[in-house]
Amino acid sequence: MAEPTEETLPEIEKLQSEWHSLSPPDKIRVAKHGKRPARAFVMRMMDKKLHAFLLRNPKIGIDEIATLAGMVQLDPTLLRQIAMTPEWVRHSGVARALVTHPKLPVPLIQKILPSISVDEARRLTKSGRVRASVKRLLMKKIEKGR
């Protein structure tokens, strides 16, 4: 993620100091309509309900989607939503985060595998970041790719 600019630093500091006094609708508004620094702040919050509203933010970037997809504490429903959105899965960072996610069901991983290149599949099998069942799927992809 990009570093906050000097312009946005006061906004972030204000948001951090006022966060606990914000009402739930205000927190939702920040998640749904906030700028990148605000979205990054909400992403770090452990409030899983707010993560759903982040996905609805029209300005959310692919790198932010990949970050969310890599979060182990992300709600499984949101993980599935990311995995079932073709425009997000098409990007290698999102696909990689989903394939390495420990909670994503194998049938969904099978649907994501076409978005993973053979070279990326090789790297993932060697990384030790994937489950054994996913590693077998990646190995099959590598074999077919030869």
Tab-separated table of C-alpha atoms in Angstrom:
chain	number	residue	atom	x	y	z
A	1	MET	CA	0.000	0.000	0.000
A	2	ALA	CA	1.114	3.521	-0.664
A	3	GLU	CA	2.408	5.594	2.192
A	4	PRO	CA	0.074	8.328	3.424
A	5	THR	CA	1.007	11.786	2.234
A	6	GLU	CA	1.579	14.707	4.574
A	7	GLU	CA	-1.870	15.943	3.582
A	8	THR	CA	-3.609	12.799	4.795
A	9	LEU	CA	-1.597	12.360	8.014
A	10	PRO	CA	-3.812	14.767	10.009
A	11	GLU	CA	-6.891	12.968	8.646
A	12	ILE	CA	-5.552	9.584	9.767
A	13	GLU	CA	-4.528	10.874	13.188
A	14	LYS	CA	-7.962	12.445	13.637
A	15	LEU	CA	-9.654	9.209	12.574
A	16	GLN	CA	-7.518	7.160	14.975
A	17	SER	CA	-8.235	9.470	17.896
A	18	GLU	CA	-11.978	9.630	17.219
A	19	TRP	CA	-12.534	6.027	16.102
A	20	HIS	CA	-13.880	4.681	19.408
A	21	SER	CA	-16.337	7.550	19.735
A	22	LEU	CA	-17.759	7.093	16.215
A	23	SER	CA	-21.200	5.546	15.934
A	24	PRO	CA	-21.528	2.265	13.978
A	25	PRO	CA	-23.146	4.056	10.995
A	26	ASP	CA	-20.218	6.496	10.909
A	27	LYS	CA	-17.723	3.630	10.958
A	28	ILE	CA	-19.625	1.984	8.098
A	29	ARG	CA	-19.554	5.268	6.170
A	30	VAL	CA	-15.769	5.450	6.607
A	31	ALA	CA	-15.417	1.867	5.316
A	32	LYS	CA	-17.775	2.366	2.360
A	33	HIS	CA	-16.645	5.790	1.245
A	34	GLY	CA	-13.290	6.498	2.878
A	35	LYS	CA	-10.116	7.303	0.998
A	36	ARG	CA	-7.171	4.924	0.873
A	37	PRO	CA	-5.638	5.851	4.275
A	38	ALA	CA	-9.024	5.476	5.971
A	39	ARG	CA	-9.566	2.127	4.247
A	40	ALA	CA	-6.136	0.962	5.431
A	41	PHE	CA	-7.052	1.959	8.971
A	42	VAL	CA	-10.389	0.094	8.793
A	43	MET	CA	-8.594	-2.938	7.328
A	44	ARG	CA	-6.412	-3.146	10.443
A	45	MET	CA	-9.463	-3.108	12.702
A	46	MET	CA	-10.582	-6.512	13.861
A	47	ASP	CA	-14.228	-5.612	13.208
A	48	LYS	CA	-15.182	-8.209	10.596
A	49	LYS	CA	-18.460	-6.437	9.842
A	50	LEU	CA	-16.576	-3.415	8.546
A	51	HIS	CA	-14.508	-5.536	6.161
A	52	ALA	CA	-17.702	-6.315	4.224
A	53	PHE	CA	-18.284	-2.605	3.714
A	54	LEU	CA	-14.697	-2.145	2.542
A	55	LEU	CA	-15.421	-4.537	-0.327
A	56	ARG	CA	-18.328	-2.290	-1.332
A	57	ASN	CA	-16.130	0.798	-1.487
A	58	PRO	CA	-16.046	1.762	-5.183
A	59	LYS	CA	-12.499	3.114	-4.907
A	60	ILE	CA	-10.918	0.026	-3.349
A	61	GLY	CA	-7.848	-1.090	-5.243
A	62	ILE	CA	-6.705	-4.544	-6.285
A	63	ASP	CA	-3.755	-4.362	-3.888
A	64	GLU	CA	-6.206	-3.699	-1.038
A	65	ILE	CA	-8.331	-6.659	-2.141
A	66	ALA	CA	-5.187	-8.825	-2.127
A	67	THR	CA	-4.356	-7.622	1.380
A	68	LEU	CA	-7.856	-8.458	2.582
A	69	ALA	CA	-7.731	-11.863	0.869
A	70	GLY	CA	-4.513	-12.640	2.712
A	71	MET	CA	-5.925	-11.815	6.138
A	72	VAL	CA	-6.380	-15.008	8.136
A	73	GLN	CA	-9.051	-13.407	10.337
A	74	LEU	CA	-11.180	-12.383	7.333
A	75	ASP	CA	-14.729	-13.698	7.505
A	76	PRO	CA	-15.059	-16.838	5.315
A	77	THR	CA	-18.103	-15.334	3.588
A	78	LEU	CA	-16.037	-12.362	2.448
A	79	LEU	CA	-13.239	-14.676	1.391
A	80	ARG	CA	-15.712	-16.533	-0.826
A	81	GLN	CA	-17.023	-13.232	-2.184
A	82	ILE	CA	-13.511	-12.242	-3.231
A	83	ALA	CA	-12.865	-15.689	-4.715
A	84	MET	CA	-16.100	-15.568	-6.723
A	85	THR	CA	-15.442	-12.139	-8.247
A	86	PRO	CA	-13.679	-12.790	-11.571
A	87	GLU	CA	-12.337	-9.256	-11.989
A	88	TRP	CA	-10.489	-9.559	-8.658
A	89	VAL	CA	-9.274	-13.141	-9.074
A	90	ARG	CA	-7.847	-12.279	-12.493
A	91	HIS	CA	-5.030	-10.413	-10.736
A	92	SER	CA	-2.108	-12.535	-9.630
A	93	GLY	CA	-1.751	-10.907	-6.198
A	94	VAL	CA	-5.346	-11.670	-5.274
A	95	ALA	CA	-5.176	-15.198	-6.713
A	96	ARG	CA	-1.923	-15.879	-4.817
A	97	ALA	CA	-3.416	-14.601	-1.540
A	98	LEU	CA	-6.479	-16.795	-1.992
A	99	VAL	CA	-4.549	-19.945	-2.935
A	100	THR	CA	-2.334	-19.582	0.139
A	101	HIS	CA	-5.233	-18.776	2.474
A	102	PRO	CA	-5.693	-21.590	5.006
A	103	LYS	CA	-9.481	-21.209	5.259
A	104	LEU	CA	-10.476	-21.140	1.594
A	105	PRO	CA	-12.171	-24.397	0.552
A	106	VAL	CA	-10.358	-26.505	-2.046
A	107	PRO	CA	-13.246	-26.392	-4.586
A	108	LEU	CA	-12.917	-22.603	-4.715
A	109	ILE	CA	-9.149	-22.877	-5.030
A	110	GLN	CA	-9.681	-25.133	-8.063
A	111	LYS	CA	-11.675	-22.330	-9.706
A	112	ILE	CA	-8.875	-19.854	-8.988
A	113	LEU	CA	-6.027	-21.999	-10.345
A	114	PRO	CA	-6.397	-20.799	-13.966
A	115	SER	CA	-5.372	-17.343	-12.713
A	116	ILE	CA	-2.098	-18.726	-11.356
A	117	SER	CA	0.755	-18.987	-13.845
A	118	VAL	CA	2.881	-22.145	-14.016
A	119	ASP	CA	5.875	-20.181	-12.721
A	120	GLU	CA	3.822	-18.882	-9.790
A	121	ALA	CA	2.573	-22.427	-9.105
A	122	ARG	CA	6.205	-23.606	-8.925
A	123	ARG	CA	7.074	-20.825	-6.484
A	124	LEU	CA	4.056	-21.589	-4.319
A	125	THR	CA	4.822	-25.324	-4.113
A	126	LYS	CA	8.365	-24.540	-2.976
A	127	SER	CA	7.327	-21.812	-0.535
A	128	GLY	CA	5.661	-24.070	2.026
A	129	ARG	CA	2.799	-21.567	2.306
A	130	VAL	CA	0.131	-23.866	0.849
A	131	ARG	CA	-1.689	-26.843	2.300
A	132	ALA	CA	-0.809	-30.337	1.076
A	133	SER	CA	-4.091	-30.663	-0.848
A	134	VAL	CA	-3.480	-27.353	-2.616
A	135	LYS	CA	0.113	-28.299	-3.299
A	136	ARG	CA	-1.130	-31.420	-5.140
A	137	LEU	CA	-3.406	-29.240	-7.291
A	138	LEU	CA	-0.511	-26.912	-8.066
A	139	MET	CA	1.719	-29.870	-8.977
A	140	LYS	CA	-0.957	-31.081	-11.444
A	141	LYS	CA	-1.059	-27.604	-12.983
A	142	ILE	CA	2.726	-27.637	-13.340
A	143	GLU	CA	2.632	-31.073	-14.996
A	144	LYS	CA	-0.023	-29.942	-17.481
A	145	GLY	CA	1.906	-26.752	-18.195
A	146	ARG	CA	5.010	-28.598	-19.421
